[in-house]
CSV table of C-alpha atoms in Angstrom, one decimal:
chain,number,residue,atom,x,y,z
A,1006,UNK,CA,0.0,0.0,0.0
A,1007,UNK,CA,1.5,3.3,-1.2
A,1008,UNK,CA,1.9,6.7,0.6
A,1009,UNK,CA,0.3,5.5,3.8
A,1010,UNK,CA,2.0,8.3,5.8
A,1011,UNK,CA,1.5,11.1,3.3
A,1012,UNK,CA,-0.9,13.5,5.1
A,1013,UNK,CA,-2.3,15.3,2.0
A,1014,UNK,CA,-2.8,12.1,0.0
A,1015,UNK,CA,-4.6,10.5,2.9
A,1016,UNK,CA,-6.7,13.6,3.5
A,1017,UNK,CA,-7.8,13.7,-0.1
A,1018,UNK,CA,-8.3,10.0,-0.8
A,1019,UNK,CA,-8.9,8.5,2.6
A,1020,UNK,CA,-12.4,7.2,3.5
A,1021,UNK,CA,-12.2,7.4,7.3
A,1022,UNK,CA,-11.2,11.0,8.0
A,1023,UNK,CA,-10.4,12.0,4.4
A,1024,UNK,CA,-12.5,13.3,1.5
A,1025,UNK,CA,-12.9,9.9,-0.2
A,1026,UNK,CA,-11.7,10.9,-3.7
A,1027,UNK,CA,-11.0,7.2,-4.4
A,1028,UNK,CA,-14.1,7.3,-6.7
A,1029,UNK,CA,-15.4,3.8,-6.8
A,1030,UNK,CA,-16.2,0.9,-4.5
A,1031,UNK,CA,-18.0,-2.3,-5.4
A,1032,UNK,CA,-19.6,-2.7,-1.9
A,1033,UNK,CA,-23.4,-2.1,-2.5
A,1034,UNK,CA,-23.9,-1.0,1.1
A,1035,UNK,CA,-21.5,1.9,0.4
A,1036,UNK,CA,-22.9,2.6,-3.1
A,1037,UNK,CA,-26.5,2.9,-1.9
A,1038,UNK,CA,-25.5,4.5,1.5
A,1039,UNK,CA,-27.0,7.9,0.5
A,1040,UNK,CA,-29.7,6.5,-1.8
A,1041,UNK,CA,-30.0,3.7,-4.4
A,1042,UNK,CA,-28.7,5.0,-7.7
A,1043,UNK,CA,-30.9,2.6,-9.5
A,1044,UNK,CA,-34.1,4.1,-8.1
A,1045,UNK,CA,-33.8,7.9,-8.2
A,1046,UNK,CA,-33.8,9.7,-11.5
A,1047,UNK,CA,-30.6,10.7,-13.3
A,1048,UNK,CA,-31.2,14.4,-13.0
A,1049,UNK,CA,-31.5,14.1,-9.2
A,1050,UNK,CA,-28.2,12.1,-9.0
A,1051,UNK,CA,-26.5,14.8,-11.1
A,1052,UNK,CA,-27.8,17.6,-8.9
A,1053,UNK,CA,-26.7,15.8,-5.7
A,1054,UNK,CA,-23.2,15.0,-7.0
A,1055,UNK,CA,-22.6,18.4,-8.5
A,1056,UNK,CA,-23.5,20.1,-5.1
A,1057,UNK,CA,-21.3,17.5,-3.3
A,1058,UNK,CA,-18.3,18.2,-5.5
A,1059,UNK,CA,-18.6,22.0,-5.0
A,1060,UNK,CA,-19.1,21.7,-1.2
A,1061,UNK,CA,-16.9,18.8,-0.2
A,1062,UNK,CA,-14.2,18.7,-2.8
A,1063,UNK,CA,-13.8,22.4,-3.5
A,1064,UNK,CA,-15.1,24.5,-0.7
A,1065,UNK,CA,-14.1,22.2,2.2
A,1066,UNK,CA,-10.4,21.8,1.0
A,1067,UNK,CA,-10.3,25.6,0.4
A,1068,UNK,CA,-11.4,26.3,4.0
A,1069,UNK,CA,-9.2,23.6,5.4
A,1070,UNK,CA,-5.8,24.4,3.8
A,1071,UNK,CA,-6.3,28.1,4.2
A,1072,UNK,CA,-6.9,27.6,7.9
A,1073,UNK,CA,-10.4,29.2,8.1
A,1074,UNK,CA,-11.8,28.7,11.7
A,1075,UNK,CA,-8.5,26.9,12.5
A,1076,UNK,CA,-9.7,23.8,10.6
A,1077,UNK,CA,-6.2,22.7,9.6
A,1078,UNK,CA,-5.5,21.7,13.2
A,1079,UNK,CA,-8.2,19.1,12.9
A,1080,UNK,CA,-8.8,16.1,10.6
A,1081,UNK,CA,-10.3,17.4,7.3
A,1082,UNK,CA,-13.4,15.3,7.7
A,1083,UNK,CA,-15.0,13.8,10.8
A,1084,UNK,CA,-18.4,13.8,12.4
A,1085,UNK,CA,-16.8,14.4,15.9
A,1086,UNK,CA,-16.3,17.7,17.5
A,1087,UNK,CA,-13.0,19.0,19.0
A,1088,UNK,CA,-11.4,21.3,21.6
A,1089,UNK,CA,-8.7,23.9,21.1
A,1090,UNK,CA,-6.0,21.3,21.5
A,1091,UNK,CA,-7.2,19.2,18.6
A,1092,UNK,CA,-8.7,16.5,20.9
A,1093,UNK,CA,-12.2,15.1,20.9
A,1094,UNK,CA,-14.4,17.5,22.9
A,1095,UNK,CA,-14.6,16.2,26.5
A,1096,UNK,CA,-18.2,17.1,27.6
A,1097,UNK,CA,-17.6,15.8,31.1
A,1098,UNK,CA,-15.2,18.7,31.8
A,1099,UNK,CA,-17.9,21.4,31.4
A,1100,UNK,CA,-21.1,19.4,32.3
A,1101,UNK,CA,-22.6,19.7,35.7
A,1102,UNK,CA,-24.1,16.3,36.3
A,1103,UNK,CA,-26.2,17.4,39.4
A,1104,UNK,CA,-27.9,20.2,37.6
A,1105,UNK,CA,-27.7,18.5,34.1
A,1106,UNK,CA,-26.4,21.8,32.6
A,1107,UNK,CA,-23.3,23.3,31.3
A,1108,UNK,CA,-21.0,25.0,33.9
A,1109,UNK,CA,-20.2,28.4,32.2
A,1110,UNK,CA,-17.0,28.9,34.2
A,1111,UNK,CA,-15.7,25.4,33.3
A,1112,UNK,CA,-16.6,26.1,29.7
A,1113,UNK,CA,-14.6,29.3,29.7
A,1114,UNK,CA,-11.7,27.6,31.4
A,1115,UNK,CA,-11.7,24.6,29.0
A,1116,UNK,CA,-12.3,25.4,25.3
A,1117,UNK,CA,-14.8,26.5,22.7
A,1118,UNK,CA,-16.0,23.9,20.3
A,1119,UNK,CA,-14.4,23.4,16.9
A,1120,UNK,CA,-15.8,21.7,13.8
A,1121,UNK,CA,-14.0,20.0,10.9
A,1122,UNK,CA,-14.0,21.5,7.4
A,1123,UNK,CA,-16.7,19.1,6.1
A,1124,UNK,CA,-18.8,19.5,9.2
A,1125,UNK,CA,-18.7,23.3,8.8
A,1126,UNK,CA,-19.9,22.8,5.2
A,1127,UNK,CA,-22.6,20.5,6.3
A,1128,UNK,CA,-23.9,23.0,8.8
A,1129,UNK,CA,-23.9,25.8,6.2
A,1130,UNK,CA,-25.8,23.6,3.7
A,1131,UNK,CA,-28.2,22.7,6.5
A,1132,UNK,CA,-28.9,26.3,7.3
A,1133,UNK,CA,-29.7,27.0,3.7
A,1134,UNK,CA,-31.8,23.9,3.0
A,1135,UNK,CA,-35.1,24.7,4.7
A,1136,UNK,CA,-35.4,28.2,3.4
A,1137,UNK,CA,-34.6,26.9,-0.1
A,1138,UNK,CA,-37.2,24.2,0.2
A,1139,UNK,CA,-39.9,26.7,1.3
A,1140,UNK,CA,-39.0,29.1,-1.5
A,1141,UNK,CA,-38.9,26.3,-4.1
A,1142,UNK,CA,-42.2,25.0,-3.0
A,1143,UNK,CA,-43.8,28.4,-3.2
A,1144,UNK,CA,-42.6,29.3,-6.7
A,1145,UNK,CA,-42.9,25.9,-8.3
A,1146,UNK,CA,-45.9,24.3,-6.5
A,1147,UNK,CA,-47.7,27.2,-4.8
A,1148,UNK,CA,-50.5,27.3,-7.5
A,1149,UNK,CA,-51.2,23.6,-7.1
A,1150,UNK,CA,-51.3,23.7,-3.3
A,1151,UNK,CA,-53.7,26.7,-3.4
A,1152,UNK,CA,-56.0,24.8,-5.8
A,1153,UNK,CA,-56.0,21.7,-3.6
A,1154,UNK,CA,-56.8,23.9,-0.5
A,1155,UNK,CA,-59.8,25.3,-2.4
A,1156,UNK,CA,-61.0,21.7,-3.2
A,1157,UNK,CA,-60.2,21.7,-6.9
A,1158,UNK,CA,-59.3,18.5,-8.7
A,1159,UNK,CA,-55.8,19.2,-10.2
A,1160,UNK,CA,-55.2,15.7,-11.7
A,1161,UNK,CA,-57.2,13.1,-13.5
A,1162,UNK,CA,-57.8,9.7,-12.1
A,1163,UNK,CA,-55.3,7.2,-13.6
A,1164,UNK,CA,-55.6,3.5,-14.0
A,1165,UNK,CA,-54.0,2.8,-10.7
A,1166,UNK,CA,-56.5,4.9,-8.8
A,1167,UNK,CA,-59.4,3.1,-10.5
A,1168,UNK,CA,-58.0,-0.4,-9.8
A,1169,UNK,CA,-57.4,0.5,-6.1
A,1170,UNK,CA,-61.0,1.8,-5.5
A,1171,UNK,CA,-62.5,-1.6,-4.6
A,1172,UNK,CA,-60.1,-2.0,-1.7
A,1173,UNK,CA,-61.1,-0.4,1.6
A,1174,UNK,CA,-59.1,2.5,2.9
A,1175,UNK,CA,-57.9,2.8,6.4
A,1176,UNK,CA,-60.4,5.2,8.1
A,1177,UNK,CA,-59.1,8.7,8.9
A,1178,UNK,CA,-60.0,8.2,12.6
A,1179,UNK,CA,-57.4,5.3,12.8
A,1180,UNK,CA,-54.7,7.6,11.7
A,1181,UNK,CA,-55.9,10.3,14.1
A,1182,UNK,CA,-56.0,7.8,16.9
A,1183,UNK,CA,-52.4,6.6,16.3
A,1184,UNK,CA,-51.3,10.2,16.1
A,1185,UNK,CA,-53.0,11.1,19.3
A,1186,UNK,CA,-51.7,8.0,21.0
A,1187,UNK,CA,-48.1,8.7,19.9
A,1188,UNK,CA,-48.3,12.4,21.0
A,1189,UNK,CA,-49.8,11.4,24.3
A,1190,UNK,CA,-47.2,8.7,25.0
A,1191,UNK,CA,-44.4,11.2,24.0
A,1192,UNK,CA,-45.7,13.8,26.4
A,1193,UNK,CA,-46.2,11.3,29.1
A,1194,UNK,CA,-42.7,9.9,28.7
A,1195,UNK,CA,-41.2,13.4,28.7
A,1196,UNK,CA,-43.2,14.4,31.7
A,1197,UNK,CA,-42.5,11.4,33.9
A,1198,UNK,CA,-38.9,10.6,32.8
A,1199,UNK,CA,-36.2,12.9,34.1
A,1200,UNK,CA,-35.4,14.4,30.7
A,1201,UNK,CA,-35.6,18.1,31.9
A,1202,UNK,CA,-37.8,18.6,28.8
A,1203,UNK,CA,-40.9,20.7,29.0
A,1204,UNK,CA,-44.1,19.1,27.6
A,1205,UNK,CA,-44.7,22.1,25.4
A,1206,UNK,CA,-41.4,21.3,23.6
A,1207,UNK,CA,-42.9,18.0,22.4
A,1208,UNK,CA,-45.9,19.9,20.9
A,1209,UNK,CA,-43.6,22.3,19.1
A,1210,UNK,CA,-41.5,19.4,17.7
A,1211,UNK,CA,-44.6,17.7,16.3
A,1212,UNK,CA,-45.9,21.0,14.9
A,1213,UNK,CA,-42.5,21.6,13.2
A,1214,UNK,CA,-42.5,18.2,11.6
A,1215,UNK,CA,-46.1,18.7,10.4
A,1216,UNK,CA,-45.4,22.0,8.8
A,1217,UNK,CA,-42.4,20.7,6.8
A,1218,UNK,CA,-44.2,17.5,5.8
A,1219,UNK,CA,-45.8,19.0,2.6
A,1220,UNK,CA,-42.7,20.7,1.2
A,1221,UNK,CA,-40.6,17.7,2.1
A,1222,UNK,CA,-43.1,15.5,0.3
A,1223,UNK,CA,-42.6,17.5,-3.0
A,1224,UNK,CA,-38.9,17.0,-2.8
A,1225,UNK,CA,-39.2,13.3,-1.9
A,1226,UNK,CA,-41.8,12.6,-4.6
A,1227,UNK,CA,-39.7,14.1,-7.4
A,1228,UNK,CA,-36.3,12.9,-6.4
A,1229,UNK,CA,-36.7,9.9,-3.9
A,1230,UNK,CA,-34.5,11.8,-1.5
A,1231,UNK,CA,-36.1,12.4,2.0
A,1232,UNK,CA,-35.6,15.9,3.4
A,1233,UNK,CA,-33.1,16.1,6.2
A,1234,UNK,CA,-34.6,18.3,9.0
A,1235,UNK,CA,-31.9,17.7,11.6
A,1236,UNK,CA,-30.3,21.1,11.9
A,1237,UNK,CA,-33.5,23.3,11.8
A,1238,UNK,CA,-34.9,21.2,14.7
A,1239,UNK,CA,-31.6,21.3,16.6
A,1240,UNK,CA,-31.3,25.1,16.1
A,1241,UNK,CA,-34.8,25.7,17.4
A,1242,UNK,CA,-34.3,23.3,20.4
A,1243,UNK,CA,-31.0,24.9,21.2
A,1244,UNK,CA,-32.5,28.3,21.5
A,1245,UNK,CA,-35.6,27.1,23.3
A,1246,UNK,CA,-33.7,25.0,25.9
A,1247,UNK,CA,-30.3,26.6,25.9
A,1248,UNK,CA,-27.6,24.7,27.9
A,1249,UNK,CA,-29.9,21.7,28.5
A,1250,UNK,CA,-28.6,18.7,26.6
A,1251,UNK,CA,-31.1,16.4,28.4
A,1252,UNK,CA,-33.9,18.3,26.7
A,1253,UNK,CA,-32.2,17.6,23.3
A,1254,UNK,CA,-31.1,14.0,23.7
A,1255,UNK,CA,-32.0,10.7,25.3
A,1256,UNK,CA,-29.6,7.9,26.0
A,1257,UNK,CA,-30.4,4.2,25.3
A,1258,UNK,CA,-28.9,2.1,28.1
A,1259,UNK,CA,-26.6,0.1,26.0
A,1260,UNK,CA,-25.3,2.7,23.5
A,1261,UNK,CA,-21.9,4.2,23.8
A,1262,UNK,CA,-20.1,6.7,21.7
A,1263,UNK,CA,-16.8,6.2,20.0
A,1264,UNK,CA,-15.5,9.0,22.3
A,1265,UNK,CA,-13.8,7.2,25.2
A,1266,UNK,CA,-14.1,10.3,27.3
A,1267,UNK,CA,-17.9,10.0,27.7
A,1268,UNK,CA,-19.5,9.7,31.1
A,1269,UNK,CA,-22.9,8.4,32.1
A,1270,UNK,CA,-24.2,12.0,31.6
A,1271,UNK,CA,-23.6,11.9,27.9
A,1272,UNK,CA,-26.4,11.0,25.6
A,1273,UNK,CA,-26.8,10.0,21.9
A,1274,UNK,CA,-30.3,10.6,20.6
A,1275,UNK,CA,-31.6,14.1,20.7
A,1276,UNK,CA,-35.1,14.0,22.1
A,1277,UNK,CA,-36.6,17.2,20.6
A,1278,UNK,CA,-34.9,16.5,17.3
A,1279,UNK,CA,-36.2,12.9,17.2
A,1280,UNK,CA,-39.8,14.1,17.6
A,1281,UNK,CA,-39.5,16.8,15.0
A,1282,UNK,CA,-37.4,14.8,12.4
A,1283,UNK,CA,-39.2,11.5,12.9
A,1284,UNK,CA,-42.6,13.2,12.3
A,1285,UNK,CA,-41.5,14.2,8.9
A,1286,UNK,CA,-39.3,11.2,7.9
A,1287,UNK,CA,-41.5,8.4,9.1
A,1288,UNK,CA,-44.5,10.2,7.6
A,1289,UNK,CA,-42.9,10.3,4.2
A,1290,UNK,CA,-41.6,6.8,4.5
A,1291,UNK,CA,-45.1,5.6,5.2
A,1292,UNK,CA,-46.4,7.6,2.2
A,1293,UNK,CA,-43.7,5.9,0.1
A,1294,UNK,CA,-44.9,2.5,1.3
A,1295,UNK,CA,-48.4,3.5,0.5
A,1296,UNK,CA,-47.3,4.6,-3.0
A,1297,UNK,CA,-45.5,1.3,-3.6
A,1298,UNK,CA,-48.6,-0.6,-2.4
A,1299,UNK,CA,-50.7,1.5,-4.7
A,1300,UNK,CA,-48.7,0.5,-7.7
A,1301,UNK,CA,-48.4,-3.1,-6.6
A,1302,UNK,CA,-52.2,-3.3,-5.8
A,1303,UNK,CA,-51.6,-4.1,-2.1
A,1304,UNK,CA,-54.4,-3.2,0.2
A,1305,UNK,CA,-53.8,-0.1,2.3
A,1306,UNK,CA,-54.8,-2.0,5.4
A,1307,UNK,CA,-52.0,-4.5,4.8
A,1308,UNK,CA,-49.4,-1.8,4.3
A,1309,UNK,CA,-50.6,-0.1,7.5
A,1310,UNK,CA,-50.2,-3.3,9.6
A,1311,UNK,CA,-46.8,-4.4,8.1
A,1312,UNK,CA,-45.2,-1.0,8.8
A,1313,UNK,CA,-45.2,-1.8,12.6
A,1314,UNK,CA,-42.7,-4.8,12.3
A,1315,UNK,CA,-39.5,-2.8,11.9
A,1316,UNK,CA,-39.9,-1.2,15.4
A,1317,UNK,CA,-39.5,-4.6,17.0
A,1318,UNK,CA,-36.5,-5.5,14.9
A,1319,UNK,CA,-34.7,-2.3,15.9
A,1320,UNK,CA,-35.5,-2.7,19.6
A,1321,UNK,CA,-34.1,-6.3,19.4
A,1322,UNK,CA,-30.8,-5.1,18.0
A,1323,UNK,CA,-30.4,-2.4,20.6
A,1324,UNK,CA,-31.2,-4.8,23.4
A,1325,UNK,CA,-29.1,-7.8,22.3
A,1326,UNK,CA,-26.0,-6.5,20.6
A,1327,UNK,CA,-23.5,-5.5,23.3
A,1328,UNK,CA,-21.1,-3.3,21.3
A,1329,UNK,CA,-23.9,-1.9,19.1
A,1330,UNK,CA,-22.8,1.5,17.6
A,1331,UNK,CA,-19.2,1.3,18.8
A,1332,UNK,CA,-16.6,2.2,16.2
A,1333,UNK,CA,-15.0,-1.2,16.1
A,1334,UNK,CA,-18.2,-3.2,16.1
A,1335,UNK,CA,-17.4,-6.6,14.5
A,1336,UNK,CA,-20.5,-6.7,12.3
A,1337,UNK,CA,-20.0,-3.1,11.2
A,1338,UNK,CA,-23.1,-1.9,13.1
A,1339,UNK,CA,-21.2,1.3,13.8
A,1340,UNK,CA,-24.1,3.8,13.5
A,1341,UNK,CA,-22.4,6.8,11.8
A,1342,UNK,CA,-25.6,8.8,12.1
A,1343,UNK,CA,-25.8,8.1,15.8
A,1344,UNK,CA,-22.2,9.4,16.2
A,1345,UNK,CA,-23.3,12.6,14.4
A,1346,UNK,CA,-26.2,12.8,16.8
A,1347,UNK,CA,-23.8,12.8,19.7
A,1348,UNK,CA,-21.7,15.6,18.2
A,1349,UNK,CA,-24.9,17.6,17.4
A,1350,UNK,CA,-26.1,17.1,21.0
A,1351,UNK,CA,-23.0,19.0,22.2
A,1352,UNK,CA,-23.3,21.7,19.6
A,1353,UNK,CA,-27.0,22.4,19.9
A,1354,UNK,CA,-28.0,21.0,23.3
A,1355,UNK,CA,-25.2,21.4,25.7
A,1356,UNK,CA,-23.2,24.4,24.5
A,1357,UNK,CA,-26.1,25.9,22.6
A,1358,UNK,CA,-26.2,27.7,19.2
A,1359,UNK,CA,-25.8,31.2,20.7
A,1360,UNK,CA,-22.2,30.4,21.8
A,1361,UNK,CA,-21.2,29.2,18.4
A,1362,UNK,CA,-23.4,31.0,15.8
A,1363,UNK,CA,-24.4,34.1,17.7
A,1364,UNK,CA,-23.3,37.6,16.8
A,1365,UNK,CA,-19.5,37.9,17.0
A,1366,UNK,CA,-19.0,34.2,17.4
A,1367,UNK,CA,-16.6,32.3,15.2
A,1368,UNK,CA,-19.2,30.4,13.3
A,1369,UNK,CA,-21.7,33.3,13.2
A,1370,UNK,CA,-21.3,34.0,9.5
A,1371,UNK,CA,-22.8,30.6,8.7
A,1372,UNK,CA,-26.2,31.9,9.6
A,1373,UNK,CA,-26.1,34.0,6.3
A,1374,UNK,CA,-26.4,30.7,4.5
A,1375,UNK,CA,-30.1,30.7,5.5
A,1376,UNK,CA,-30.6,34.0,3.6
A,1377,UNK,CA,-28.7,32.6,0.7
A,1378,UNK,CA,-30.8,29.5,0.7
A,1379,UNK,CA,-34.0,31.5,0.6
A,1380,UNK,CA,-32.9,33.5,-2.5
A,1381,UNK,CA,-31.0,30.8,-4.4
A,1382,UNK,CA,-34.0,28.9,-5.9
A,1383,UNK,CA,-35.1,32.1,-7.6
A,1384,UNK,CA,-32.0,32.1,-9.8
A,1385,UNK,CA,-32.6,28.9,-11.7
A,1386,UNK,CA,-36.4,29.6,-11.7
A,1387,UNK,CA,-35.9,33.0,-13.5
A,1388,UNK,CA,-33.3,31.5,-15.9
A,1389,UNK,CA,-35.7,28.7,-16.7
A,1390,UNK,CA,-38.4,31.2,-17.5
A,1391,UNK,CA,-35.9,32.8,-19.9
A,1392,UNK,CA,-34.8,29.5,-21.5
A,1393,UNK,CA,-37.7,27.1,-20.9
A,1394,UNK,CA,-36.3,24.3,-23.1
A,1395,UNK,CA,-32.8,24.2,-21.6
A,1396,UNK,CA,-31.2,21.9,-19.1
A,1397,UNK,CA,-32.1,24.4,-16.4
A,1398,UNK,CA,-35.4,22.7,-16.1
A,1399,UNK,CA,-33.6,19.9,-14.3
A,1400,UNK,CA,-31.8,22.1,-11.7
A,1401,UNK,CA,-33.3,21.7,-8.3
A,1402,UNK,CA,-31.3,23.3,-5.5
A,1403,UNK,CA,-33.4,21.7,-2.6
A,1404,UNK,CA,-32.6,18.2,-4.1
A,1405,UNK,CA,-29.0,19.1,-4.6
A,1406,UNK,CA,-28.5,20.5,-1.1
A,1407,UNK,CA,-30.5,17.9,0.6
A,1408,UNK,CA,-28.5,15.1,-1.0
A,1409,UNK,CA,-25.2,16.8,-0.3
A,1410,UNK,CA,-26.1,17.3,3.4
A,1411,UNK,CA,-25.2,13.6,4.1
A,1412,UNK,CA,-21.5,14.6,4.0
A,1413,UNK,CA,-21.6,14.7,7.8
A,1414,UNK,CA,-22.2,10.9,7.8
A,1415,UNK,CA,-21.1,9.7,4.4
A,1416,UNK,CA,-17.9,10.0,2.5
A,1417,UNK,CA,-16.8,11.0,-1.0
A,1418,UNK,CA,-16.6,7.4,-2.1
A,1419,UNK,CA,-20.3,7.0,-1.3
A,1420,UNK,CA,-21.2,9.9,-3.5
A,1421,UNK,CA,-18.8,9.2,-6.4
A,1422,UNK,CA,-19.8,5.5,-6.5
A,1423,UNK,CA,-23.4,6.4,-6.4
A,1424,UNK,CA,-22.9,8.8,-9.3
A,1425,UNK,CA,-20.9,6.4,-11.5
A,1426,UNK,CA,-23.4,3.6,-11.0
A,1427,UNK,CA,-26.3,6.0,-11.5
A,1428,UNK,CA,-24.7,7.4,-14.7
A,1429,UNK,CA,-24.4,3.9,-16.2
A,1430,UNK,CA,-27.9,2.7,-15.3
A,1431,UNK,CA,-30.0,5.8,-15.3
A,1432,UNK,CA,-28.4,7.7,-18.1
A,1433,UNK,CA,-26.4,5.5,-20.5
A,1434,UNK,CA,-28.5,2.2,-20.2
A,1435,UNK,CA,-31.8,4.1,-20.1
A,1436,UNK,CA,-31.0,6.1,-23.2
A,1437,UNK,CA,-29.4,3.4,-25.2
A,1438,UNK,CA,-31.3,0.3,-24.1
A,1439,UNK,CA,-34.6,1.5,-22.7
A,1440,UNK,CA,-36.4,-1.9,-22.9
A,1441,UNK,CA,-33.7,-3.7,-21.0
A,1442,UNK,CA,-33.5,-0.9,-18.4
A,1443,UNK,CA,-37.2,-0.8,-17.8
A,1444,UNK,CA,-37.4,-4.6,-17.4
A,1445,UNK,CA,-34.5,-5.1,-15.1
A,1446,UNK,CA,-33.3,-2.0,-13.3
A,1447,UNK,CA,-35.7,-2.0,-10.4
A,1448,UNK,CA,-35.4,-5.8,-10.0
A,1449,UNK,CA,-31.6,-5.4,-9.8
A,1450,UNK,CA,-31.9,-2.7,-7.2
A,1451,UNK,CA,-34.3,-4.7,-5.1
A,1452,UNK,CA,-32.0,-7.8,-5.5
A,1453,UNK,CA,-28.9,-5.9,-4.4
A,1454,UNK,CA,-30.7,-4.3,-1.4
A,1455,UNK,CA,-32.2,-7.6,-0.2
A,1456,UNK,CA,-29.1,-9.6,-1.0
A,1457,UNK,CA,-26.9,-7.2,1.0
A,1458,UNK,CA,-29.3,-7.3,3.9
A,1459,UNK,CA,-29.8,-11.0,3.8
A,1460,UNK,CA,-26.1,-11.8,3.7
A,1461,UNK,CA,-25.6,-9.4,6.7
A,1462,UNK,CA,-28.3,-11.4,8.6
A,1463,UNK,CA,-26.7,-14.7,7.7
A,1464,UNK,CA,-23.2,-13.5,8.8
A,1465,UNK,CA,-24.6,-12.0,12.0
A,1466,UNK,CA,-26.7,-15.0,13.1
A,1467,UNK,CA,-24.2,-17.7,12.0
A,1468,UNK,CA,-20.9,-16.1,12.9
A,1469,UNK,CA,-21.2,-13.0,15.1
A,1470,UNK,CA,-24.0,-13.9,17.4
A,1471,UNK,CA,-22.7,-17.4,18.5
A,1472,UNK,CA,-19.4,-15.8,19.3
A,1473,UNK,CA,-21.0,-12.8,21.1
A,1474,UNK,CA,-19.6,-10.5,18.5
A,1475,UNK,CA,-16.0,-11.6,19.3
A,1476,UNK,CA,-15.2,-13.4,16.0
A,1477,UNK,CA,-12.3,-11.6,14.4
A,1478,UNK,CA,-10.6,-12.4,11.1
A,1479,UNK,CA,-7.1,-11.1,11.9
A,1480,UNK,CA,-5.2,-10.9,8.6
A,1481,UNK,CA,-3.5,-8.2,6.6
A,1482,UNK,CA,-6.5,-7.5,4.3
A,1483,UNK,CA,-8.7,-6.6,7.3
A,1484,UNK,CA,-6.1,-4.5,9.1
A,1485,UNK,CA,-4.1,-2.7,6.5
A,1486,UNK,CA,-6.3,0.4,6.4
A,1487,UNK,CA,-5.5,1.0,10.1
A,1488,UNK,CA,-1.9,1.6,9.3
A,1489,UNK,CA,-2.5,4.9,7.5
A,1490,UNK,CA,-2.6,8.6,8.3
A,1491,UNK,CA,-6.3,8.5,7.3
A,1492,UNK,CA,-7.2,6.1,10.1
A,1493,UNK,CA,-4.9,8.0,12.6
A,1494,UNK,CA,-6.9,11.2,11.8
A,1495,UNK,CA,-3.7,13.2,11.2
A,1496,UNK,CA,-4.2,17.0,10.8
A,1497,UNK,CA,-2.5,19.3,8.3
A,1498,UNK,CA,-0.9,21.2,11.1
A,1499,UNK,CA,0.1,20.2,14.6
A,1500,UNK,CA,-1.9,22.2,17.3
A,1501,UNK,CA,0.3,24.6,19.3
A,1502,UNK,CA,0.8,23.6,23.0
A,1503,UNK,CA,-1.2,26.6,24.2
A,1504,UNK,CA,-4.1,25.7,21.9
A,1505,UNK,CA,-5.6,27.5,18.9
A,1506,UNK,CA,-8.7,29.6,18.2
A,1507,UNK,CA,-10.0,32.8,19.6
A,1508,UNK,CA,-8.6,34.3,22.9
A,1509,UNK,CA,-12.1,34.6,24.4
A,1510,UNK,CA,-15.3,32.6,24.0
């Protein structure tokens, strides 16, 4: 293996703490990590990859190697957060366990929080995303929404609607009862469990998810990419419950972060964020299942019932896998999204957005990304009006930014592999051999998804579970990647002994 100690090469091409410019992997789990390139349309793949290249392979390196916000003292890409000495941020040094709040004096004595270059870019894109979605929905779909609100029929009944009419619908009162029960249980859990979360915060979280559901539905329906609402919910929760990480996160009993400095007062899953984000994401996922059932002529009642099974599977995994979500988990159940949740809980819940993004703070300029996001969709919209038959009709900034937002959890090789596979199937094969594409592409996608999942289940139940997750194949091919500067998370510059960053915070 060449250039294992070359810092710049590892930062650009590494896939652990690097930018992942290695371009291609044949592991379907990595190819479809963001989304399946055999399902979403080519124009959406192109939008996502173009935005990713600009943000992650141009803007992020420019920020990093120029030292903006002291990023070159950190790894170029990581979902963790750091202190002014380049070490993972030790929340226990500033967290008052008795009061479950941040000790302001300890925070001043210890360190402000620092983000890697890719994490900064992800936050900026996240600030821009929701305003961009709202503007895009208003200018492209506002007329249809208004017509629907006035009770007008905007589309004709197609053959699928006619064939599904004989099947009974799930009554509206059933959906209302489930929603009321879920909201009631959430409020009861928050009120009785020592989460330090006010009950009214649960109501706001559900309302936020409900408001975003319709604009997110437009993005999802067109591009098959679900809207990521993490940062808006975190930002709102951070200001509503400043300095209270318990109100923003809840800790499953067997989860541990990859940060060895965590104490029992550290948590992984942000409570407010889960209620807000899950309301949107699970709602859209259920609509997706209903749409699939609609085309497959599956009764709505059957779809409704089967959607409950995955909850039990997830609970079983959390309860029975001892090292679940640890970085070195033998079955690769490492939960990159959960690690990002922990980092976000420090940023938004414990320290609070005002200490990082407030006026005069080092990351304050990122808030202007929200204004840029609100204005940006107007540009392709006006250009498309001027040239209606051009490729500008396929430009969708919400889809592009929403897909690129996964850079906090994913890596460059996930995006580039998705793009290459998508180009072959959704552009080349579809244009040159449409009959073959239409006959096999969705079957191939389903086969790869189910095959990957089924093989993981076989490996887990036949090898990992009988050995309590201790089965290790110790050979060069499984360990060589650990002998690199990429795995060691080497920074471009060594942090000075006195630390880096602003003098006051």
